[in-house]
Coordinates of C-alpha atoms in Angstrom, one line a residue:
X1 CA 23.6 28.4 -43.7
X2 CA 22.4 24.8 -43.3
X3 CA 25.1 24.1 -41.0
X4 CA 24.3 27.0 -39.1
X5 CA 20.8 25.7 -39.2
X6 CA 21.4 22.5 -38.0
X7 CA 23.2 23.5 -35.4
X8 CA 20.6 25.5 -34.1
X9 CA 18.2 22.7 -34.0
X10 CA 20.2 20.3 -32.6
X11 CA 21.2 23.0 -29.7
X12 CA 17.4 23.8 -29.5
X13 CA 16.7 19.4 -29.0
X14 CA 19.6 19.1 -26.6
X15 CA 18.0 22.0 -24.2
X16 CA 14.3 20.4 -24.2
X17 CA 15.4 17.2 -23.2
X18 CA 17.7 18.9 -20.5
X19 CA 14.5 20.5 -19.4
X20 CA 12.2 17.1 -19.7
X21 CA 11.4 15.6 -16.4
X22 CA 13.0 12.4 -15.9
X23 CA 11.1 9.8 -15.0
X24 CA 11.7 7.1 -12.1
X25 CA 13.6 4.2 -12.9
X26 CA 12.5 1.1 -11.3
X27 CA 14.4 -1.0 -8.4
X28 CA 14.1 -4.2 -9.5
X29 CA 14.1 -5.2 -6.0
X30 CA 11.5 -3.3 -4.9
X31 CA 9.2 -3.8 -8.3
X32 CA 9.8 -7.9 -7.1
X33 CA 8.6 -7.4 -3.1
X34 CA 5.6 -5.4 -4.5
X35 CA 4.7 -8.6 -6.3
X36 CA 4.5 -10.5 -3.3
X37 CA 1.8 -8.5 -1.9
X38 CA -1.3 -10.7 -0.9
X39 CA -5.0 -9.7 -0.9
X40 CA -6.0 -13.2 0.7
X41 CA -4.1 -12.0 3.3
X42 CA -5.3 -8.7 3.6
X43 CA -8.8 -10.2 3.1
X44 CA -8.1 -12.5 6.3
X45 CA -6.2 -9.5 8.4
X46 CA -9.3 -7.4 8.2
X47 CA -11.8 -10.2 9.2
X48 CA -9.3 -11.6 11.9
X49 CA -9.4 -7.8 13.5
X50 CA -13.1 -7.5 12.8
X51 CA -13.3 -10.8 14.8
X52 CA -12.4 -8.8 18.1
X53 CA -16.0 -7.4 18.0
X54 CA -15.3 -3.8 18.9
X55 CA -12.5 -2.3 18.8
X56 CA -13.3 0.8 20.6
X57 CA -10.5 2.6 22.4
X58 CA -13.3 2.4 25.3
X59 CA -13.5 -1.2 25.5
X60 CA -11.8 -3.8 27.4
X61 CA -7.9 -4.6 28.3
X62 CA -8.1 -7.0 30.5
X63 CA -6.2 -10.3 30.6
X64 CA -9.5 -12.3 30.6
X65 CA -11.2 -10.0 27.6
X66 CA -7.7 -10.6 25.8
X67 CA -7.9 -14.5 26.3
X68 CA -11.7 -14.7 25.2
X69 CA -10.8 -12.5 21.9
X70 CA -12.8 -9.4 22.1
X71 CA -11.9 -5.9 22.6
X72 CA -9.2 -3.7 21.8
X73 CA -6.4 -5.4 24.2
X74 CA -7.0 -8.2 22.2
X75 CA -6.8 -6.6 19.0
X76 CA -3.6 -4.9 19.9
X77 CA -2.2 -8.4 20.9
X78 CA -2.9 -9.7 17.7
X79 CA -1.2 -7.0 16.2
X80 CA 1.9 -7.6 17.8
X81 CA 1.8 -10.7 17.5
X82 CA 2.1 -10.8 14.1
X83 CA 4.8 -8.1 13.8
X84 CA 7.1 -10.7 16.3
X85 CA 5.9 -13.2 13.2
X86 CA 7.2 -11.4 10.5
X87 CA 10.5 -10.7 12.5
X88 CA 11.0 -13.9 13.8
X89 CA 10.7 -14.9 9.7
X90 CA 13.6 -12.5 8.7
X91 CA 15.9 -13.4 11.7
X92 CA 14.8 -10.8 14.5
X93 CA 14.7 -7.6 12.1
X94 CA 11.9 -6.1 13.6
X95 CA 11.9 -4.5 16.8
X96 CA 8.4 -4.4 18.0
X97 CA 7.3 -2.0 20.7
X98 CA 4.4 -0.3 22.4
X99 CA 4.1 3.3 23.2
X100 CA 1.6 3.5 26.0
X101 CA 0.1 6.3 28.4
X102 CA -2.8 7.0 30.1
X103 CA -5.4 9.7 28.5
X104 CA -7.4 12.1 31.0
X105 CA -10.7 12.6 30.9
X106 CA -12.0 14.8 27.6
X107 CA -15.1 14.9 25.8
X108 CA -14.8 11.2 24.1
X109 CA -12.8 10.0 26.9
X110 CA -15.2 9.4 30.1
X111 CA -12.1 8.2 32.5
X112 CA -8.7 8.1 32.4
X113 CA -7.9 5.4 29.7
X114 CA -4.5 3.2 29.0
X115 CA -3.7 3.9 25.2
X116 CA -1.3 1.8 23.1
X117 CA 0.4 2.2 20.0
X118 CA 2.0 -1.0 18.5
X119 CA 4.5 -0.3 16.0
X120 CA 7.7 -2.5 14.1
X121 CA 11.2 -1.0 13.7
X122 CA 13.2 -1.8 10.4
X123 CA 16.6 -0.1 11.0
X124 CA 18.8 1.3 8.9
X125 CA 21.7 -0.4 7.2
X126 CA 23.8 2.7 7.2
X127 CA 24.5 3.9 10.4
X128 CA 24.6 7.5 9.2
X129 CA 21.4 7.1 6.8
X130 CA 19.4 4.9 9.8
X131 CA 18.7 7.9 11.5
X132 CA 16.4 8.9 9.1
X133 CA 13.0 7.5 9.3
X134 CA 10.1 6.6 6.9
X135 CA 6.9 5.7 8.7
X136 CA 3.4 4.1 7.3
X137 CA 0.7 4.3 10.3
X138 CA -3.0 3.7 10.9
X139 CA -5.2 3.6 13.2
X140 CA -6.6 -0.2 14.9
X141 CA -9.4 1.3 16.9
X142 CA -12.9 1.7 16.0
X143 CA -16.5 2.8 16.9
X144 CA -20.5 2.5 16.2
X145 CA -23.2 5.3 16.0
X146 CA -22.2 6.3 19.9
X147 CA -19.2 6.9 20.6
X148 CA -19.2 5.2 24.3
X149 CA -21.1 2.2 23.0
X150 CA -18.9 -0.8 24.1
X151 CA -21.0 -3.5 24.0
X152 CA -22.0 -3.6 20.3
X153 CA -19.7 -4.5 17.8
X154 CA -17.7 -2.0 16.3
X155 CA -16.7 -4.1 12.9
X156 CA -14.2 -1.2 11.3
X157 CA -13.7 -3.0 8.1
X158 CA -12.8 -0.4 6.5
X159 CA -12.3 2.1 9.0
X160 CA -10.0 1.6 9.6
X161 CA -8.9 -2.4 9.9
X162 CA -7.9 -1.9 5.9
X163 CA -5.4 1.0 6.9
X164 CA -4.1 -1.4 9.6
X165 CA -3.6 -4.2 7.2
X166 CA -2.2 -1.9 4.7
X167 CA 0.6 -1.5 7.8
X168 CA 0.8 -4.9 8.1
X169 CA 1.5 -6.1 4.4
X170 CA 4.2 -3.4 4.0
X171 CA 5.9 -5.0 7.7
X172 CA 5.5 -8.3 6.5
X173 CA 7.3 -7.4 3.0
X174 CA 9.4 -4.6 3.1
X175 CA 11.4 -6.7 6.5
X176 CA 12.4 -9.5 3.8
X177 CA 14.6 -6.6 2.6
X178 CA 17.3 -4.3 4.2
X179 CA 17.6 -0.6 3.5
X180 CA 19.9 2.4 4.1
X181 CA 17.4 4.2 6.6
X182 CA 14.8 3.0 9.0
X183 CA 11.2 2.0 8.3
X184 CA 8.5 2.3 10.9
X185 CA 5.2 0.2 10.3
X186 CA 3.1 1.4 13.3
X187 CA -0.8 1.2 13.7
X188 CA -2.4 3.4 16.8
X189 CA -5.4 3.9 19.2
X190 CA -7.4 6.8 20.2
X191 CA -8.3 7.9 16.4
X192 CA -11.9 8.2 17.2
X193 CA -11.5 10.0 20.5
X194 CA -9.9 12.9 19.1
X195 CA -6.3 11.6 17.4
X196 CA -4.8 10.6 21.3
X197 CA -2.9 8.0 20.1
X198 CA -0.9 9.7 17.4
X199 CA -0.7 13.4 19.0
X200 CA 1.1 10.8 21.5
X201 CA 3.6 9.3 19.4
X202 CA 4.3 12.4 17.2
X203 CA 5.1 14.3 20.4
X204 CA 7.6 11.3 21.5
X205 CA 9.1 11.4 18.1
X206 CA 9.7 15.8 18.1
X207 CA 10.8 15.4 21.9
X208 CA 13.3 12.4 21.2
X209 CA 14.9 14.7 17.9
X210 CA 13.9 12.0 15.5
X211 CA 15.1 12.6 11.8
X212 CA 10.9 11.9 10.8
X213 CA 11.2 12.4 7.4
X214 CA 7.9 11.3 5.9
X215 CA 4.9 9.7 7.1
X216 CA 1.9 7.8 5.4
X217 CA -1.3 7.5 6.9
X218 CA -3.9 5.1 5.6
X219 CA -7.2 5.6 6.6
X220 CA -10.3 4.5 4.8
X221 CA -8.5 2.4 1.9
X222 CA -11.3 -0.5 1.8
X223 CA -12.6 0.5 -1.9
X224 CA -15.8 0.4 -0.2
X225 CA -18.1 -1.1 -3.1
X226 CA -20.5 0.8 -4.4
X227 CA -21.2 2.0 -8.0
X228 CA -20.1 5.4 -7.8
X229 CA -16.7 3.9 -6.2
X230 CA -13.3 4.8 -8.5
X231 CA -10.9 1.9 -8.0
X232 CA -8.5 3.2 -10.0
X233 CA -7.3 5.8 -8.0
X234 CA -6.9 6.4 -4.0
X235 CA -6.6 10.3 -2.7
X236 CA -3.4 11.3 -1.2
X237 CA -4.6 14.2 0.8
X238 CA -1.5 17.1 2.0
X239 CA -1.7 20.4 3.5
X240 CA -0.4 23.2 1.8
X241 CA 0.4 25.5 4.4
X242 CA 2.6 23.7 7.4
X243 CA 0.3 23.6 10.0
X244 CA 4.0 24.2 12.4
X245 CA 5.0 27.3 10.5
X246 CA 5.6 30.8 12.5
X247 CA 5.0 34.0 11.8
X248 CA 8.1 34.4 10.4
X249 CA 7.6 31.2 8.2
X250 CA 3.9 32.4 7.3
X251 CA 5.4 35.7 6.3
X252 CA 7.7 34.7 3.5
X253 CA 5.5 31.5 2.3
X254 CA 2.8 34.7 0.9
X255 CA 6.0 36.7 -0.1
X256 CA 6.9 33.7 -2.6
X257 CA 4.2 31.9 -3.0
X258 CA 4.7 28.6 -1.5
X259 CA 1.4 28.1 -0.4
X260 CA 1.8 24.6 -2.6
X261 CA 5.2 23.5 -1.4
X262 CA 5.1 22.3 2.0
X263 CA 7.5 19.2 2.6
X264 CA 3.7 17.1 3.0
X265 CA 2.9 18.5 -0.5
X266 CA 6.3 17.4 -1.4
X267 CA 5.8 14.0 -0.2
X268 CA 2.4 13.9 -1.9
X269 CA 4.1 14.8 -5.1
X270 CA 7.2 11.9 -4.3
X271 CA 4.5 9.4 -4.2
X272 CA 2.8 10.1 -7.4
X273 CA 5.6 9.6 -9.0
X274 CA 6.1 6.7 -7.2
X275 CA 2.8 5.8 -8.4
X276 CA 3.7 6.2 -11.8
X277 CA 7.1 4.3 -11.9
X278 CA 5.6 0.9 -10.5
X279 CA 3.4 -0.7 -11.7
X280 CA 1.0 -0.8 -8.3
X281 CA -2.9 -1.2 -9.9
X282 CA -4.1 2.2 -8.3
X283 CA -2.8 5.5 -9.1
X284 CA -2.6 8.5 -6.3
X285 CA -5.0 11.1 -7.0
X286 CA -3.3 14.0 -5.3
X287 CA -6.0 16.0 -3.1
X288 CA -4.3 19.5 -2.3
X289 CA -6.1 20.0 1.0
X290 CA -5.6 18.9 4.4
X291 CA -8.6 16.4 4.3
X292 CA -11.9 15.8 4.2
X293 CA -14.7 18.4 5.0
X294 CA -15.8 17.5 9.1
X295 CA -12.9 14.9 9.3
X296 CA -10.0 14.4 10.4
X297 CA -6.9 12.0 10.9
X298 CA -3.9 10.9 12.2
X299 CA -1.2 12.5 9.4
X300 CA -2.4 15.7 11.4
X301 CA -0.8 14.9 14.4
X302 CA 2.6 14.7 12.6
X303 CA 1.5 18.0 10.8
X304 CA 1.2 19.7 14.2
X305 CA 4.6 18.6 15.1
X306 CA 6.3 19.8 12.2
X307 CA 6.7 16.5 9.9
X308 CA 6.0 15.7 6.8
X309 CA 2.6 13.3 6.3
X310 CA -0.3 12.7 4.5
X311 CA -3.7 10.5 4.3
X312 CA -4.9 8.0 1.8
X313 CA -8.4 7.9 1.5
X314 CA -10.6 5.6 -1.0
X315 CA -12.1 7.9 -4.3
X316 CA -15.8 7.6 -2.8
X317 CA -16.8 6.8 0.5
X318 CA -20.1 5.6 2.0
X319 CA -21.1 7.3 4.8
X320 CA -23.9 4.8 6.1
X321 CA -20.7 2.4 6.1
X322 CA -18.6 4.6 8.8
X323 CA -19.7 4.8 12.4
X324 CA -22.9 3.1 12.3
X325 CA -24.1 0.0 14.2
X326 CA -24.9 -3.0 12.3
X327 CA -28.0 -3.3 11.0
X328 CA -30.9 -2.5 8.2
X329 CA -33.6 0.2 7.9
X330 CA -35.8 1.4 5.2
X331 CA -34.0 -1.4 3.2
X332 CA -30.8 0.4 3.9
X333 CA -27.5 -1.6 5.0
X334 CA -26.0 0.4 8.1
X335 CA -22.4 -1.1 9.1
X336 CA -18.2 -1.4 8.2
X337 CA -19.0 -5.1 7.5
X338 CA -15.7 -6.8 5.3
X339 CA -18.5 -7.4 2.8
X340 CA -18.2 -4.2 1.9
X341 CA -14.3 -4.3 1.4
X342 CA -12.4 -4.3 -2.0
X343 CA -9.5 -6.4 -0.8
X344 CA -8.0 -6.7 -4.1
X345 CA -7.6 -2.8 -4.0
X346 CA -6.7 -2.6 -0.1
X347 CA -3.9 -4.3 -1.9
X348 CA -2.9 -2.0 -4.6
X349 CA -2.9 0.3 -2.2
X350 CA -0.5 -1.5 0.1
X351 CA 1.6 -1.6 -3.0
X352 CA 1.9 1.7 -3.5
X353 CA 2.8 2.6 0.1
X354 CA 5.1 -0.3 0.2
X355 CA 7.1 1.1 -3.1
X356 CA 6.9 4.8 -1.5
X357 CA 8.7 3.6 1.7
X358 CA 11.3 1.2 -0.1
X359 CA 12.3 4.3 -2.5
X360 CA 12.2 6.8 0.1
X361 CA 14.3 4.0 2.6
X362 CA 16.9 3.5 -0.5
X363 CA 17.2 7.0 -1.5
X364 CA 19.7 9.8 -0.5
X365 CA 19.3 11.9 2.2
X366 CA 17.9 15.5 1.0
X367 CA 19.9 17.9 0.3
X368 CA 20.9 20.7 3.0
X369 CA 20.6 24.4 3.2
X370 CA 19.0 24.5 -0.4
X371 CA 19.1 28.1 -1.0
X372 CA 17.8 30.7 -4.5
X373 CA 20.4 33.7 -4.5
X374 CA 18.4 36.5 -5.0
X375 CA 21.6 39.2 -4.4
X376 CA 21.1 40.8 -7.7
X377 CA 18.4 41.5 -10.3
X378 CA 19.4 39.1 -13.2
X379 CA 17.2 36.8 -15.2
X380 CA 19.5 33.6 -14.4
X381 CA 19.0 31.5 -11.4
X382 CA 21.8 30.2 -8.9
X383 CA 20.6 27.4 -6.5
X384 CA 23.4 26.0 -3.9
X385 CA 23.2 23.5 -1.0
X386 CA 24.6 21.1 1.2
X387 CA 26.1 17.7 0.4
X388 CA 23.8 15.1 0.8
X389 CA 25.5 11.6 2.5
X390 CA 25.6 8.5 -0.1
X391 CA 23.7 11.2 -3.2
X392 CA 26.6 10.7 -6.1
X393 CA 24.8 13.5 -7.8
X394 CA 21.9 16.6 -7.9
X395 CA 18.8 17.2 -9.5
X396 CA 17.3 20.6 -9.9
X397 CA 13.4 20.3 -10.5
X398 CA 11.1 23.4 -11.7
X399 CA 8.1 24.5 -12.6
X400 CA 5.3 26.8 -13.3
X401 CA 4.1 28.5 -10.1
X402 CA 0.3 27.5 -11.6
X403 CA 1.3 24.1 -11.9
X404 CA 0.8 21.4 -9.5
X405 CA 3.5 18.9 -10.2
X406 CA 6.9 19.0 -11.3
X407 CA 7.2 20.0 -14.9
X408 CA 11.0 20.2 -15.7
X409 CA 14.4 18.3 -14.6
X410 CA 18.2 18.8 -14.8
X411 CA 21.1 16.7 -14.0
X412 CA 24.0 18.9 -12.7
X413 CA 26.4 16.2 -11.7
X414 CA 27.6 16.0 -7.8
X415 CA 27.9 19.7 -7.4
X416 CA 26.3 21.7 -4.9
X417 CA 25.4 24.9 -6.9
X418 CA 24.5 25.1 -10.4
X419 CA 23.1 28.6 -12.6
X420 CA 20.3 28.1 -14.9
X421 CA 19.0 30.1 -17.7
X422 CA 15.6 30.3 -16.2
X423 CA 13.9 33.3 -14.3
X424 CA 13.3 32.6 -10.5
X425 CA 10.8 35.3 -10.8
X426 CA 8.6 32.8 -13.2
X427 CA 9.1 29.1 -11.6
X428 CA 9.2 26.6 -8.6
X429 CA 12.3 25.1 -8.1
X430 CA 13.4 22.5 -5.7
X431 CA 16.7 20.3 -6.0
X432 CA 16.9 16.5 -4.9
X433 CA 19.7 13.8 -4.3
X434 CA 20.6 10.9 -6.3
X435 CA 22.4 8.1 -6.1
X436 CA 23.8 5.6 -8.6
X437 CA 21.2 3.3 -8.5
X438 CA 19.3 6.2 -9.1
X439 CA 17.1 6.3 -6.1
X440 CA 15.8 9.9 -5.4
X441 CA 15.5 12.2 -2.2
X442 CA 12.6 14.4 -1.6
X443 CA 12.7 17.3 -3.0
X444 CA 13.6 20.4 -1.4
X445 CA 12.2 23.9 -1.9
X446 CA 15.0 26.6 -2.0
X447 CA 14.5 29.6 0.7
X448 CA 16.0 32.7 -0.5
X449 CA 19.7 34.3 0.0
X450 CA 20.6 37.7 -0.5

């Protein structure tokens, strides 16, 4: 009998930890570039792009505005600039471009106006891999009380010169290293006009077929200092339903409740535990909601077109900080003056984009075709997909359906079906790729087969 009981007990062990969620394991390379992260250098990115004055998409272009340092052409010079510095420092990795058009006439737009987007390319090691792409973005323009106000400043400490230097620090890092699949460090115009600049290059990137498989968007990460402020934690806002899905999508989302588990939730849920397995100073605080009330930003854009992105916001933002002219009344402090800035935090949260992009760059593709078969009524679950290039094994996550992160884990080895003893009619599930260095894919929600 104590035999019998033991080896109940010990069966009983071995299936909890099966079912324990396994925790990240660190890349030692990745934990050591996060290190080199720099808040002096943030500190001095922000001022040098609050230097420019105003950087209102409005303002001047001009070759003469551009030599005397004010303006957004200047701005945007500077930015490139110092992407051609950090690839000229690791041998001509970067390729830095500019995706320019001209913007008609709209409501915040008076005449038609030349709009740039400066980004660096990190390619791929892998020539199979390289064709997917990670992407961090932000937006480099900014405006005062009125939006067609060009000739006061425009500071934008926070809004959003600290989501630009977030791109920045990650370019100037993560090109020191070489990963599997591409990185994109790109900051845009036209934010404050209505999203031109990134509706732009999310368009280019669903018209050229780009493999887009996550994108960050960093907007309002100054830790604007104020006593209510949480620096701890930055939000990591994601839609729930894809803002690209068709009827037919809509349809079987409220069939199986997966009002929680579009790929931008997934990627929100990817970066906290990101967040978790380096050690970064700020922790994600996932915000299940698109964004903020009466705001907007650019992660949308890439929403419309069908990709997978979020926003980082700051815990607490200060409203008389944001769009305002500089200046005091009543005793009041009106203005996005760097004075205002956390740069210390701006930094933790470049960390923890930087560590998101490097895992997501090292890891697997996702797996393909990720299917629940649903053929018969049976309280066991069979999951099967596609081979994943470079994975050397699976992972299938679960679940409670009230629960907004992933609960449960199981290794099945480098197969591409597994049964478990677990209801589909009670849980989530999802399976992910892995590969020897442990490295992990996004996870992928399984659409029923019958």
């Amino acid at each position: 009998m104590l035999k019998v009981m033991t080896a109940l007990v010990m069966f009983l062990l071995a299936a909890a930890a099966a079912q324990e969620a396994i925790p990240a394991r660190p890349d030692p390379r990745i934990a050591a570039a996060l290190n080199e992260v720099s808040s002096a250098r943030i500190q001095a990115n922000i001022e040098k792009l609050v230097s420019f004055g105003t950087r209102s998409t409005l303002s001047a272009q001009d070759a003469a505005s551009i030599s005397a340092g004010r303006g957004i052409g200047a701005a945007r010079a500077w930015i490139e600039a110092e992407f051609q510095r950090y690839s000229k420092d690791c041998a001509g990795c970067l390729e830095v471009k500019a995706d320019s058009f001209t913007e008609v006439p709209a409501q915040r737009i008076p005449k038609p106006t030349q709009i740039i987007n400066v980004y660096a390319l990190l390619k791929g090691t892998d020539p199979e891999s390289a064709k997917r792409i990670v992407l961090v973005t932000s937006h480099y323009d900014s405006r005062n009380s009125d939006n067609f106000n060009i000739t006061d400043d425009a500071p934008g400490a926070n809004d959003d010169a600290s989501g630009t230097a977030v791109s920045l620090e990650c370019a100037r890092l993560l090109s020191r290293l070489r990963f599997p699949a591409t990185i994109i460090f790109l900051s845009v115009a036209g934010e404050e006009q209505g999203l031109n600049g990134s509706k732009h290059f999310a368009q280019m990137a669903r018209q050229q077929g780009w493999n887009l498989e996550a994108v960050m968007n960093n907007d309002i990460v100054g830790g604007n200092k104020s006593p209510e402020q949480d620096a701890r934690v930055v939000r990591v806002f994601s839609e729930g339903v894809p803002a690209a899905a068709d009827e037919k999508q809509l349809r079987q989302i409220r069939g199986l409740g997966g009002e929680s588990d579009s790929p931008s939730r997934e990627l929100a849920r990817y970066i906290a535990e990101t967040g978790a397995a380096y050690d970064t100073g700020v922790k994600p605080l996932l915000i299940f909601r698109l964004d903020r009330y009466l705001r907007g930003g650019d992660h949308y854009s890439f929403n419309q077109q069908g990709f997978a992105a979020v926003r980082f916001t700051e815990y607490r933002e200060d409203f008389n900080r944001q769009h305002q002219n500089v200046r005091t009344e009543k005793g009041i402090e009106y203005g996005d003056l760097p004075k205002f800035v956390d740069f210390d935090y701006v930094a933790k949260v470049a960390r923890l984009n930087a560590a998101t992009l490097a895992s997501l760059a090292s890891a697997p593709a996702p797996p393909s075709k990720v299917r629940l078969v649903t053929a018969n009524l049976d309280n066991d679950s069979t999951l099967k997909w596609g081979p994943s290039a470079r994975a050397s094994g699976y992972e299938v996550l679960w679940r409670a359906t009230s629960s907004p992160t992933w609960e449960h884990s199981e290794s099945v080895g480098n197969a591409t079906s597994t049964t478990l003893k677990i209801s589909k009619d009670n849980v989530i599930f999802a399976v992910r790729a892995v590969d020897n260095e442990e490295h992990r894919s996004l996870p992928v929600v399984p659409v029923p087969e019958r």
